[in-house]
Amino acid sequence: MYLATAALLGALACVRLGVDAQVPPATPQSTGFNSSFTLSHEQVQLAQLSESVARSIEAITNYDRSQLAFGGPLEDDFYTLPPLTNQAGPVAPGTLLKVQPVTDPTSYVIPPNTALSRILYTTTNLNGTVIPTSGFVLWPYQPRRFSGGSTRTNSSSPAPVVLWTHGASGTFPNNSPSSHRALWFGYAAPFALALDGYAVVAPDYAGLGISKSWDGSDIPHEFLAGPAAANDALYALCAAWDAFPGMLSSDFVVVGHSQGGGAAWAVSEALEARPDEFPRQVRGHRGTVAGSPTTDVFAGLPEVVLPWVGMVLDKVFSDFRLESWLTPLGIARTKLLGEVQGGIGVTQQLYLSDGDVVKADYNETSWHAAAYHRLASSGRKAFKGPMLVLQGTDDLYVRYETTDSTVRDTCDSFPGAELEFLVLPGVAHVPALPATQPLWLRWIADRFEGRPVARDGCHRRKLKSFLPIEQYQVHGNSFPQWAGSPEYSYQVPLGP
Ligand SMILES: *[C@@H]1O[C@H](CO)[C@@H](O)[C@H](O)[C@H]1NC(C)=O
Ligand SMILES: *[C@@H]1O[C@H](CO)[C@@H](O)[C@H](O)[C@H]1NC(C)=O
Ligand SMILES: *[C@@H]1O[C@H](CO)[C@@H](O)[C@H](O)[C@H]1NC(C)=O
Ligand SMILES: *[C@@H]1O[C@H](CO)[C@@H](O)[C@H](O)[C@H]1NC(C)=O
């Protein structure tokens, strides 16, 4: 031990010889380091917040805002819509509006030797209206190469594409993954994929990033609306192919988690149901990985799902009134959520802390929940396979029973469907991704190699942890903290 340390110090000493050593002064860093938000007295009163909930919302908002690269979409000029030129007709979905080929990575926490680009492009919402949204491409240092049959690639081939559909982040511009220092899911997916040699093409679902269309109208985030999220994802591919000709493979695998697991599943359904809208994507699609997928909109926590869906539902059903789902308290707190652009943490404080926010009879007094479920939920439809579904049994947000029942119904209705259902005992929500990372990375590579899936048709497989499950860390309890200023550089092992 001593010898090793001495050798290391010796080596460092050698390296430093002749170098004018300049170590910057170190400063303690808080997680709310780039924001000093406080609620006004009026906001606290109108939303009937206790002292403790008010302080919690401030702490979370300061943390969330400190995670925004370049201050986030409300301050970052990248998210400003370019004017519509060439007004010969309505702009088509999948049109590239803006490309930032080199996004300054210094404000992000992306891994070293990955690179970031961002795009603005058009998509369509549930009712077919063309709207703008944003997205990113995360590039690997070395693209993964394949030797299999027709998919053989070499050093001048484009990078293989994974289309990443993100898990729930919120419903406002500041909740867009493309403006989050860790691209929201960090090492759980986009970083893991880029480090494994894939170019990660990722939409921000409509309403995140950009919230106003050219005519000034609001762009609602249609939470958990499978077909709309599928549009956002599939049109992101068109825009990315257009932005980077010859650099992104036409073959792709779509991977998503939670809201994005539902979105990835919906991509498979859209390719089956609407092939004429997505001919290149139908040809290029090699498979789908749906992690902890949302397949039943209202099976989630009503205190979160009802406000998030309800706050824009009048744009889908014009006679909908939020009063039919939420109490006056719920409505006041939803207004505050919008004012602070709150994400998941603020949402939990507002709706799960105290007081009744949801009307118990919301589903009896209004037909809108049942109708939105039919319109929005993924599953129980024909889909383009193969699909790998991952689901932990200890998932609090997407319950195992919900996914199990969707898989069963889908397989009963479409017995020939290529669906592999991986059950992960003792595994929680987001941890379903790291728990099985080697497995899904291998599954993706096999699709690019052109290998057939291990077994035809629908089947289920239950995994077992290598060690007794009690030995494992259940939930993630850390995050990549930005340390990009010299006074914080001591936080990065042998960093800058
Ligand atoms: C801190 O926030 C400000 C204002 O929102 C923003 O302009 C700046 O880029 C942020 N700093 C970093 C290092 O991201
Ligand atoms: C490399 O792959 C590209 C297609 O990805 C192909 O057009 C080209 O002929 C290949 N080059 C060699 C030397 O095999
Ligand atoms: C379609 O959606 C847009 C934006 O979400 C909304 O402004 C418009 O009223 C909707 N149209 C119909 C016919 O519902
Ligand atoms: C809501 O009501 C519909 C019938 O109107 C029913 O199919 C659905 O299961 C109900 N959903 C919930 C969450 O109770």
Coordinates of C-alpha atoms and ligand atoms in Angstrom, one line a residue:
M1 CA 0.0 0.0 0.0
Y2 CA 2.7 2.4 1.1
L3 CA 4.8 1.4 -1.9
A4 CA 2.0 1.9 -4.3
T5 CA 1.3 5.4 -2.9
A6 CA 4.9 6.3 -3.0
A7 CA 5.2 5.1 -6.6
L8 CA 2.1 7.1 -7.6
L9 CA 3.4 10.3 -5.9
G10 CA 6.8 9.7 -7.6
A11 CA 5.1 9.4 -10.9
L12 CA 3.1 12.6 -10.2
A13 CA 6.3 14.3 -9.1
C14 CA 7.9 13.3 -12.4
V15 CA 5.0 14.6 -14.4
R16 CA 5.0 17.9 -12.5
L17 CA 8.7 18.5 -13.0
G18 CA 9.2 21.7 -14.8
V19 CA 5.4 22.5 -14.7
D20 CA 4.4 25.7 -13.2
A21 CA 2.0 24.2 -10.7
Q22 CA -1.1 26.4 -10.2
V23 CA -3.8 24.8 -8.1
P24 CA -6.9 27.0 -7.9
P25 CA -8.4 27.8 -4.5
A26 CA -11.1 25.3 -3.5
T27 CA -14.6 26.5 -2.6
P28 CA -17.4 24.4 -1.0
Q29 CA -20.2 23.7 -3.5
S30 CA -23.9 23.4 -2.7
T31 CA -26.4 21.6 -4.9
G32 CA -28.3 24.9 -5.3
F33 CA -25.2 26.7 -6.4
N34 CA -26.6 28.6 -9.3
S35 CA -30.0 29.8 -8.1
S36 CA -31.4 31.8 -5.2
F37 CA -35.1 31.4 -5.8
T38 CA -37.7 32.3 -3.1
L39 CA -41.4 32.1 -3.2
S40 CA -43.4 35.3 -2.7
H41 CA -45.6 35.7 0.3
E42 CA -48.6 35.7 -2.1
Q43 CA -47.6 32.5 -3.8
V44 CA -47.3 30.7 -0.4
Q45 CA -50.7 32.0 0.6
L46 CA -52.6 31.2 -2.6
A47 CA -51.3 27.7 -2.7
Q48 CA -51.9 27.2 1.0
L49 CA -48.4 26.0 1.7
S50 CA -47.1 25.2 5.1
E51 CA -43.8 26.8 6.1
S52 CA -42.0 23.4 5.6
V53 CA -43.5 22.7 2.2
A54 CA -42.6 26.3 1.0
R55 CA -39.0 25.9 2.1
S56 CA -38.8 22.5 0.5
I57 CA -40.1 23.9 -2.8
E58 CA -37.5 26.6 -2.7
A59 CA -34.7 24.1 -2.0
I60 CA -35.8 21.9 -4.8
T61 CA -36.2 24.7 -7.3
N62 CA -32.7 26.0 -6.5
Y63 CA -31.4 22.5 -7.1
D64 CA -33.3 22.0 -10.3
R65 CA -32.3 25.4 -11.7
S66 CA -28.7 24.7 -10.8
Q67 CA -28.9 21.6 -13.1
L68 CA -29.8 23.8 -16.1
A69 CA -27.1 24.2 -18.7
F70 CA -26.7 27.9 -19.7
G71 CA -29.7 28.8 -17.4
G72 CA -32.1 26.6 -19.4
P73 CA -34.5 27.2 -22.3
L74 CA -35.9 30.4 -20.9
E75 CA -32.4 32.0 -21.0
D76 CA -30.5 30.0 -23.6
D77 CA -30.9 31.6 -27.1
F78 CA -30.7 28.2 -28.7
Y79 CA -34.3 27.6 -27.9
T80 CA -35.5 30.7 -29.7
L81 CA -37.5 29.7 -32.7
P82 CA -36.1 30.8 -36.0
P83 CA -38.7 32.6 -38.1
L84 CA -40.7 30.5 -40.6
T85 CA -39.2 31.2 -44.0
N86 CA -40.5 29.9 -47.3
Q87 CA -44.2 30.1 -46.3
A88 CA -45.4 28.2 -49.4
G89 CA -47.5 25.9 -47.3
P90 CA -47.6 24.5 -43.8
V91 CA -44.3 23.3 -42.6
A92 CA -44.0 19.5 -42.7
P93 CA -43.4 17.4 -39.5
G94 CA -39.8 16.2 -39.2
T95 CA -38.4 19.4 -40.6
L96 CA -35.1 20.5 -39.2
L97 CA -35.5 24.1 -37.9
K98 CA -32.1 24.7 -36.3
V99 CA -28.9 22.8 -35.6
Q100 CA -26.2 23.5 -33.1
P101 CA -23.5 21.1 -34.4
V102 CA -21.2 21.7 -31.4
T103 CA -23.0 22.4 -28.2
D104 CA -20.5 23.9 -25.7
P105 CA -20.1 20.9 -23.3
T106 CA -18.6 22.9 -20.4
S107 CA -22.0 23.6 -18.9
Y108 CA -22.9 19.9 -19.0
V109 CA -21.7 16.9 -17.1
I110 CA -21.4 14.6 -20.1
P111 CA -18.6 12.0 -19.9
P112 CA -15.2 13.1 -21.2
N113 CA -14.8 12.4 -24.9
T114 CA -18.5 12.4 -25.6
A115 CA -19.8 15.3 -27.6
L116 CA -23.1 17.1 -27.8
S117 CA -25.2 18.6 -30.6
R118 CA -28.7 20.0 -30.3
I119 CA -31.6 20.4 -32.8
L120 CA -34.9 22.1 -33.1
Y121 CA -37.4 20.4 -35.4
T122 CA -41.1 20.0 -36.0
T123 CA -43.4 17.2 -34.8
T124 CA -47.1 16.7 -34.5
N125 CA -49.3 16.6 -31.4
L126 CA -52.2 14.2 -30.7
N127 CA -54.6 16.1 -33.0
G128 CA -52.1 16.4 -35.8
T129 CA -51.1 20.1 -35.3
V130 CA -47.5 20.7 -36.5
I131 CA -45.4 22.2 -33.6
P132 CA -41.7 22.8 -32.9
T133 CA -39.7 20.9 -30.3
S134 CA -36.1 20.3 -29.3
G135 CA -33.7 17.4 -28.9
F136 CA -30.1 16.4 -28.7
V137 CA -27.5 14.0 -30.2
L138 CA -24.8 12.6 -27.9
W139 CA -21.8 11.4 -29.9
P140 CA -19.4 8.6 -29.0
Y141 CA -15.6 9.0 -29.4
Q142 CA -15.5 5.8 -31.3
P143 CA -18.7 4.4 -32.9
R144 CA -19.3 0.8 -32.3
R145 CA -18.6 -1.3 -35.4
F146 CA -20.4 -4.5 -36.4
S147 CA -19.2 -7.5 -38.4
G148 CA -22.5 -9.3 -39.0
G149 CA -23.7 -10.0 -42.5
S150 CA -25.5 -7.2 -44.2
T151 CA -24.8 -4.8 -41.3
R152 CA -21.0 -5.0 -41.6
T153 CA -19.6 -1.6 -40.9
N154 CA -16.1 0.0 -41.1
S155 CA -14.2 3.1 -40.0
S156 CA -16.0 5.3 -42.5
S157 CA -19.5 4.0 -41.8
P158 CA -22.0 6.3 -40.0
A159 CA -22.4 5.9 -36.2
P160 CA -25.0 3.4 -35.1
V161 CA -28.1 5.2 -33.7
V162 CA -30.0 4.6 -30.6
L163 CA -33.2 6.6 -30.4
W164 CA -33.6 7.4 -26.7
T165 CA -37.0 8.3 -25.3
H166 CA -36.6 9.8 -21.8
G167 CA -38.5 9.2 -18.6
A168 CA -40.8 11.8 -17.0
S169 CA -39.0 15.0 -16.2
G170 CA -41.9 17.4 -15.9
T171 CA -44.1 19.4 -18.3
F172 CA -42.4 22.8 -18.7
P173 CA -39.5 24.2 -20.8
N174 CA -37.1 24.0 -17.9
N175 CA -37.8 20.2 -17.7
S176 CA -36.3 19.5 -21.1
P177 CA -33.5 16.8 -21.0
S178 CA -31.5 18.7 -23.7
S179 CA -31.0 21.6 -21.2
H180 CA -30.2 19.4 -18.2
R181 CA -26.6 19.1 -17.3
A182 CA -26.8 15.3 -17.3
L183 CA -29.3 15.1 -20.1
W184 CA -31.7 14.1 -17.3
F185 CA -31.0 10.3 -17.3
G186 CA -27.2 10.6 -17.3
Y187 CA -25.4 7.2 -16.8
A188 CA -28.7 5.3 -16.6
A189 CA -29.1 5.5 -20.4
P190 CA -27.7 8.3 -22.7
F191 CA -24.2 8.3 -21.2
A192 CA -24.1 4.5 -21.0
L193 CA -25.2 4.3 -24.7
A194 CA -22.7 6.8 -26.0
L195 CA -19.9 5.2 -24.0
D196 CA -20.8 1.9 -25.6
G197 CA -20.3 3.4 -29.1
Y198 CA -23.8 4.6 -30.1
A199 CA -24.9 8.0 -31.3
V200 CA -27.9 8.8 -29.0
V201 CA -30.6 10.7 -30.8
A202 CA -33.1 12.0 -28.3
P203 CA -36.3 14.1 -28.4
D204 CA -37.5 16.5 -25.8
Y205 CA -41.2 15.7 -25.9
A206 CA -43.2 18.6 -27.3
G207 CA -43.9 21.3 -24.7
L208 CA -40.5 20.7 -23.0
G209 CA -37.8 23.1 -24.2
I210 CA -40.1 25.1 -26.4
S211 CA -43.6 26.1 -25.1
K212 CA -44.9 28.6 -27.7
S213 CA -45.4 28.0 -31.3
W214 CA -44.8 30.6 -34.1
D215 CA -48.3 32.1 -33.6
G216 CA -47.7 32.5 -29.9
S217 CA -50.0 29.7 -29.0
D218 CA -49.1 27.4 -26.1
I219 CA -47.6 24.0 -26.8
P220 CA -49.0 21.7 -24.3
H221 CA -46.9 18.7 -23.1
E222 CA -49.3 15.8 -23.6
F223 CA -48.1 13.7 -20.7
L224 CA -48.0 10.0 -21.4
A225 CA -49.7 10.4 -24.8
G226 CA -48.0 7.4 -26.7
P227 CA -48.8 8.4 -30.3
A228 CA -47.6 12.0 -29.7
A229 CA -44.4 10.9 -28.0
A230 CA -43.8 8.5 -30.9
N231 CA -44.1 11.4 -33.3
D232 CA -41.6 13.4 -31.3
A233 CA -39.2 10.5 -31.4
L234 CA -39.6 9.4 -35.0
Y235 CA -39.5 13.0 -36.3
A236 CA -36.3 13.6 -34.2
L237 CA -34.7 10.9 -36.3
C238 CA -35.7 12.7 -39.6
A239 CA -34.3 15.9 -38.3
A240 CA -31.1 14.4 -37.1
W241 CA -30.5 12.5 -40.3
D242 CA -31.0 15.8 -42.1
A243 CA -28.7 17.7 -39.7
F244 CA -25.8 15.3 -40.0
P245 CA -25.8 13.7 -43.4
G246 CA -23.8 10.4 -43.6
M247 CA -23.0 10.5 -39.9
L248 CA -26.0 8.6 -38.4
S249 CA -26.9 5.1 -39.4
S250 CA -30.3 4.6 -41.0
D251 CA -30.6 1.5 -38.8
F252 CA -31.7 2.2 -35.2
V253 CA -32.9 0.7 -32.0
V254 CA -35.3 2.7 -29.8
V255 CA -34.7 2.5 -26.1
G256 CA -36.9 4.2 -23.4
H257 CA -37.6 4.2 -19.8
S258 CA -40.8 4.9 -17.8
Q259 CA -42.7 7.6 -19.7
G260 CA -40.1 6.9 -22.4
G261 CA -40.6 3.1 -22.1
G262 CA -44.2 3.9 -23.0
A263 CA -43.0 6.2 -25.8
A264 CA -40.6 3.5 -27.1
W265 CA -43.5 1.0 -27.1
A266 CA -45.6 3.6 -28.9
V267 CA -42.9 4.0 -31.5
S268 CA -43.2 0.3 -32.3
E269 CA -47.0 0.7 -32.5
A270 CA -46.7 3.8 -34.8
L271 CA -44.4 1.9 -37.2
E272 CA -47.0 -0.8 -37.5
A273 CA -50.1 1.4 -37.6
R274 CA -48.8 4.4 -39.7
P275 CA -46.0 3.0 -41.9
D276 CA -46.8 5.5 -44.6
E277 CA -45.9 8.4 -42.3
F278 CA -42.5 6.9 -41.4
P279 CA -41.2 4.8 -44.3
R280 CA -37.5 5.4 -43.6
Q281 CA -38.0 4.6 -39.9
V282 CA -39.9 1.4 -40.7
R283 CA -37.0 0.2 -42.9
G284 CA -34.4 1.2 -40.3
H285 CA -36.1 0.0 -37.1
R286 CA -34.2 -3.0 -35.7
G287 CA -35.9 -3.3 -32.3
T288 CA -37.3 -1.7 -29.2
V289 CA -36.3 -1.7 -25.5
A290 CA -39.1 -0.6 -23.2
G291 CA -37.9 -0.2 -19.6
S292 CA -40.4 0.0 -16.8
P293 CA -42.9 1.3 -19.4
T294 CA -46.0 3.4 -18.7
T295 CA -48.8 1.5 -20.4
D296 CA -51.8 2.6 -18.5
V297 CA -52.0 6.4 -18.0
F298 CA -54.2 6.4 -14.9
A299 CA -52.6 3.4 -13.2
G300 CA -49.9 5.8 -11.9
L301 CA -50.2 8.0 -8.8
P302 CA -53.4 10.0 -9.4
E303 CA -51.9 13.0 -7.4
V304 CA -49.2 13.3 -10.1
V305 CA -51.0 12.0 -13.2
L306 CA -54.2 14.0 -12.9
P307 CA -52.6 17.5 -12.6
W308 CA -49.9 16.8 -15.3
V309 CA -52.5 15.4 -17.8
G310 CA -55.3 17.7 -16.7
M311 CA -53.5 21.0 -17.0
V312 CA -53.5 20.8 -20.8
L313 CA -56.4 18.4 -21.4
D314 CA -58.6 21.3 -22.7
K315 CA -56.3 21.4 -25.7
V316 CA -57.3 17.8 -26.5
F317 CA -60.9 17.8 -25.4
S318 CA -62.1 21.4 -25.6
D319 CA -64.9 20.9 -23.1
F320 CA -62.6 19.6 -20.3
R321 CA -62.4 21.6 -17.1
L322 CA -59.7 21.0 -14.6
E323 CA -62.3 21.6 -11.9
S324 CA -63.8 18.2 -12.7
W325 CA -60.6 16.4 -11.6
L326 CA -58.9 18.7 -9.0
T327 CA -60.1 20.4 -5.8
P328 CA -59.7 24.2 -5.5
L329 CA -56.5 23.5 -3.6
G330 CA -55.2 21.2 -6.4
I331 CA -56.0 23.9 -8.9
A332 CA -54.2 26.6 -6.9
R333 CA -51.1 24.4 -6.6
T334 CA -51.1 23.6 -10.3
K335 CA -51.0 27.3 -11.0
L336 CA -47.9 27.6 -8.7
L337 CA -46.3 24.5 -10.4
G338 CA -46.5 26.4 -13.7
E339 CA -45.1 29.6 -12.2
V340 CA -42.0 27.9 -10.9
Q341 CA -41.8 25.5 -13.9
G342 CA -41.6 22.7 -11.3
G343 CA -40.4 19.2 -12.2
I344 CA -40.9 16.0 -10.3
G345 CA -39.5 17.1 -7.0
V346 CA -41.7 20.2 -6.8
T347 CA -44.7 18.2 -8.0
Q348 CA -44.3 15.7 -5.2
Q349 CA -44.2 18.5 -2.6
L350 CA -47.3 20.2 -4.0
Y351 CA -49.5 17.2 -4.4
L352 CA -48.2 14.5 -2.0
S353 CA -47.4 16.6 1.1
D354 CA -50.8 17.7 2.7
G355 CA -54.4 18.4 1.7
D356 CA -56.7 16.8 -0.8
V357 CA -55.8 17.9 -4.4
V358 CA -57.6 15.2 -6.4
K359 CA -61.4 14.7 -6.5
A360 CA -62.2 11.2 -5.5
D361 CA -65.0 10.8 -8.1
Y362 CA -63.0 12.2 -11.0
N363 CA -63.6 9.2 -13.1
E364 CA -67.3 9.0 -12.5
T365 CA -68.2 12.6 -13.1
S366 CA -66.2 13.1 -16.3
W367 CA -65.6 10.8 -19.3
H368 CA -62.3 12.4 -20.1
A369 CA -60.0 10.0 -18.2
A370 CA -61.4 6.9 -19.9
A371 CA -61.2 8.7 -23.3
Y372 CA -57.6 9.9 -22.7
H373 CA -56.6 6.4 -21.7
R374 CA -57.9 5.0 -25.0
L375 CA -56.1 7.7 -26.9
A376 CA -52.9 7.8 -25.0
S377 CA -51.9 4.4 -23.4
S378 CA -49.4 2.2 -25.0
G379 CA -49.9 -1.6 -25.3
R380 CA -52.6 -4.0 -26.3
K381 CA -52.1 -3.1 -30.0
A382 CA -50.2 -4.5 -33.0
F383 CA -46.6 -3.4 -32.9
K384 CA -43.4 -3.8 -34.9
G385 CA -41.0 -6.0 -33.0
P386 CA -38.8 -7.3 -31.7
M387 CA -39.4 -5.7 -28.3
L388 CA -37.6 -6.3 -25.0
V389 CA -39.6 -5.2 -22.0
L390 CA -37.8 -4.7 -18.6
Q391 CA -39.8 -4.5 -15.4
G392 CA -38.7 -4.6 -11.8
T393 CA -41.1 -6.2 -9.2
D394 CA -40.4 -3.5 -6.6
D395 CA -41.3 -0.6 -8.8
L396 CA -43.4 2.1 -7.0
Y397 CA -44.1 4.3 -10.1
V398 CA -44.9 1.7 -12.8
R399 CA -46.2 -1.3 -11.0
Y400 CA -45.2 -4.8 -12.0
E401 CA -48.9 -5.9 -12.1
T402 CA -49.6 -3.2 -14.7
T403 CA -46.8 -4.1 -17.0
D404 CA -47.6 -7.8 -16.5
S405 CA -51.2 -7.3 -17.4
T406 CA -50.4 -5.2 -20.5
V407 CA -47.9 -7.8 -21.7
R408 CA -50.3 -10.7 -21.2
D409 CA -53.2 -8.9 -23.0
T410 CA -50.8 -7.9 -25.9
C411 CA -49.5 -11.4 -26.2
D412 CA -53.0 -12.9 -26.1
S413 CA -54.2 -10.6 -28.8
F414 CA -51.0 -11.0 -31.0
P415 CA -49.6 -14.4 -30.2
G416 CA -46.9 -14.2 -33.0
A417 CA -45.6 -10.8 -31.7
E418 CA -41.9 -10.8 -30.9
L419 CA -41.9 -9.7 -27.3
E420 CA -39.5 -10.8 -24.6
F421 CA -40.6 -9.8 -21.1
L422 CA -37.8 -9.7 -18.5
V423 CA -38.9 -9.8 -14.9
L424 CA -36.4 -8.4 -12.4
P425 CA -37.2 -9.5 -8.8
G426 CA -36.4 -7.0 -6.1
V427 CA -35.6 -4.2 -8.6
A428 CA -37.1 -0.7 -8.4
H429 CA -38.1 1.8 -11.1
V430 CA -35.1 3.6 -12.7
P431 CA -32.7 0.9 -11.4
A432 CA -34.2 -1.5 -13.9
L433 CA -31.8 0.0 -16.4
P434 CA -28.5 -0.3 -14.5
A435 CA -29.5 -3.7 -13.2
T436 CA -29.7 -5.1 -16.7
Q437 CA -27.3 -2.9 -18.6
P438 CA -25.0 -5.6 -20.0
L439 CA -28.1 -7.5 -21.1
W440 CA -29.8 -4.7 -23.0
L441 CA -26.6 -3.4 -24.5
R442 CA -25.9 -6.9 -25.8
W443 CA -29.5 -7.1 -27.1
I444 CA -29.1 -3.8 -29.0
A445 CA -25.8 -5.0 -30.5
D446 CA -27.4 -8.2 -31.6
R447 CA -30.1 -6.3 -33.5
F448 CA -27.4 -4.3 -35.4
E449 CA -25.5 -7.5 -36.1
G450 CA -28.6 -8.9 -37.7
R451 CA -28.9 -11.8 -35.3
P452 CA -32.3 -13.4 -34.8
V453 CA -33.9 -12.9 -31.4
A454 CA -33.2 -15.8 -28.9
R455 CA -36.8 -17.1 -29.0
D456 CA -39.6 -16.4 -31.4
G457 CA -43.0 -15.1 -30.2
C458 CA -44.0 -13.8 -26.8
H459 CA -42.1 -15.2 -23.8
R460 CA -41.2 -14.2 -20.3
R461 CA -38.0 -14.7 -18.4
K462 CA -37.4 -14.1 -14.7
L463 CA -33.8 -13.0 -13.8
K464 CA -32.1 -13.7 -10.5
S465 CA -29.6 -11.4 -8.9
F466 CA -26.1 -12.9 -8.7
L467 CA -25.8 -12.1 -4.9
P468 CA -28.8 -12.4 -2.5
I469 CA -31.0 -9.4 -3.4
E470 CA -30.7 -7.9 0.2
Q471 CA -27.1 -7.1 -0.5
Y472 CA -27.8 -4.6 -3.2
Q473 CA -28.3 -0.9 -3.2
V474 CA -32.0 -0.5 -3.9
H475 CA -32.3 3.1 -5.1
G476 CA -29.9 5.5 -6.7
N477 CA -28.7 7.9 -4.1
S478 CA -26.2 10.1 -6.0
F479 CA -26.0 12.2 -9.1
P480 CA -23.3 13.7 -11.4
Q481 CA -22.6 17.1 -9.8
W482 CA -21.2 19.8 -12.2
A483 CA -17.7 20.7 -11.1
G484 CA -16.7 22.8 -14.2
S485 CA -15.4 25.9 -12.5
P486 CA -11.8 25.9 -11.4
E487 CA -12.8 26.4 -7.7
Y488 CA -14.7 23.0 -7.8
S489 CA -12.1 21.1 -9.9
Y490 CA -10.9 19.3 -6.7
Q491 CA -14.1 17.3 -6.9
V492 CA -13.0 15.5 -10.1
P493 CA -10.4 12.7 -9.6
L494 CA -7.3 14.0 -11.3
G495 CA -9.6 16.4 -13.2
P496 CA -8.7 19.5 -15.1
Ligands
LIG1 C1 -26.0 30.0 -13.9 O1 -27.2 30.6 -14.2 C2 -27.1 31.8 -15.0 C3 -28.5 32.5 -15.0 O2 -29.5 31.5 -15.1 C4 -26.7 31.3 -16.4 O3 -26.7 32.4 -17.3 C5 -25.4 30.6 -16.3 O4 -25.0 30.1 -17.5 C6 -25.4 29.5 -15.2 N1 -24.0 29.1 -15.0 C7 -23.6 27.9 -15.4 C8 -22.2 27.6 -15.1 O5 -24.3 27.1 -16.0
LIG2 C1 -17.4 0.8 -45.5 O1 -18.8 0.8 -45.3 C2 -19.5 1.6 -46.2 C3 -21.0 1.6 -45.8 O2 -21.1 1.8 -44.4 C4 -19.3 1.1 -47.6 O3 -20.0 1.9 -48.5 C5 -17.9 1.0 -48.0 O4 -17.7 0.4 -49.2 C6 -17.1 0.2 -46.9 N1 -15.7 0.3 -47.2 C7 -14.9 -0.7 -47.2 C8 -13.4 -0.5 -47.4 O5 -15.3 -1.9 -46.9
LIG3 C1 -55.2 21.0 -31.6 O1 -54.1 21.3 -30.7 C2 -53.8 22.6 -30.7 C3 -52.5 22.8 -29.8 O2 -52.5 21.8 -28.9 C4 -54.9 23.5 -30.2 O3 -54.5 24.8 -30.3 C5 -56.1 23.3 -31.2 O4 -57.2 23.9 -30.7 C6 -56.4 21.8 -31.3 N1 -57.3 21.6 -32.3 C7 -58.4 20.8 -32.2 C8 -59.3 20.7 -33.4 O5 -58.6 20.2 -31.2
LIG4 C1 -62.7 5.0 -15.4 O1 -64.0 4.7 -15.9 C2 -63.9 3.8 -17.1 C3 -65.3 3.6 -17.5 O2 -66.0 4.9 -17.7 C4 -63.3 2.5 -16.7 O3 -63.1 1.8 -17.9 C5 -61.9 2.8 -16.2 O4 -61.3 1.6 -15.7 C6 -62.0 3.7 -15.0 N1 -60.6 4.1 -14.6 C7 -60.2 4.2 -13.3 C8 -58.8 4.6 -13.1 O5 -61.0 4.0 -12.4

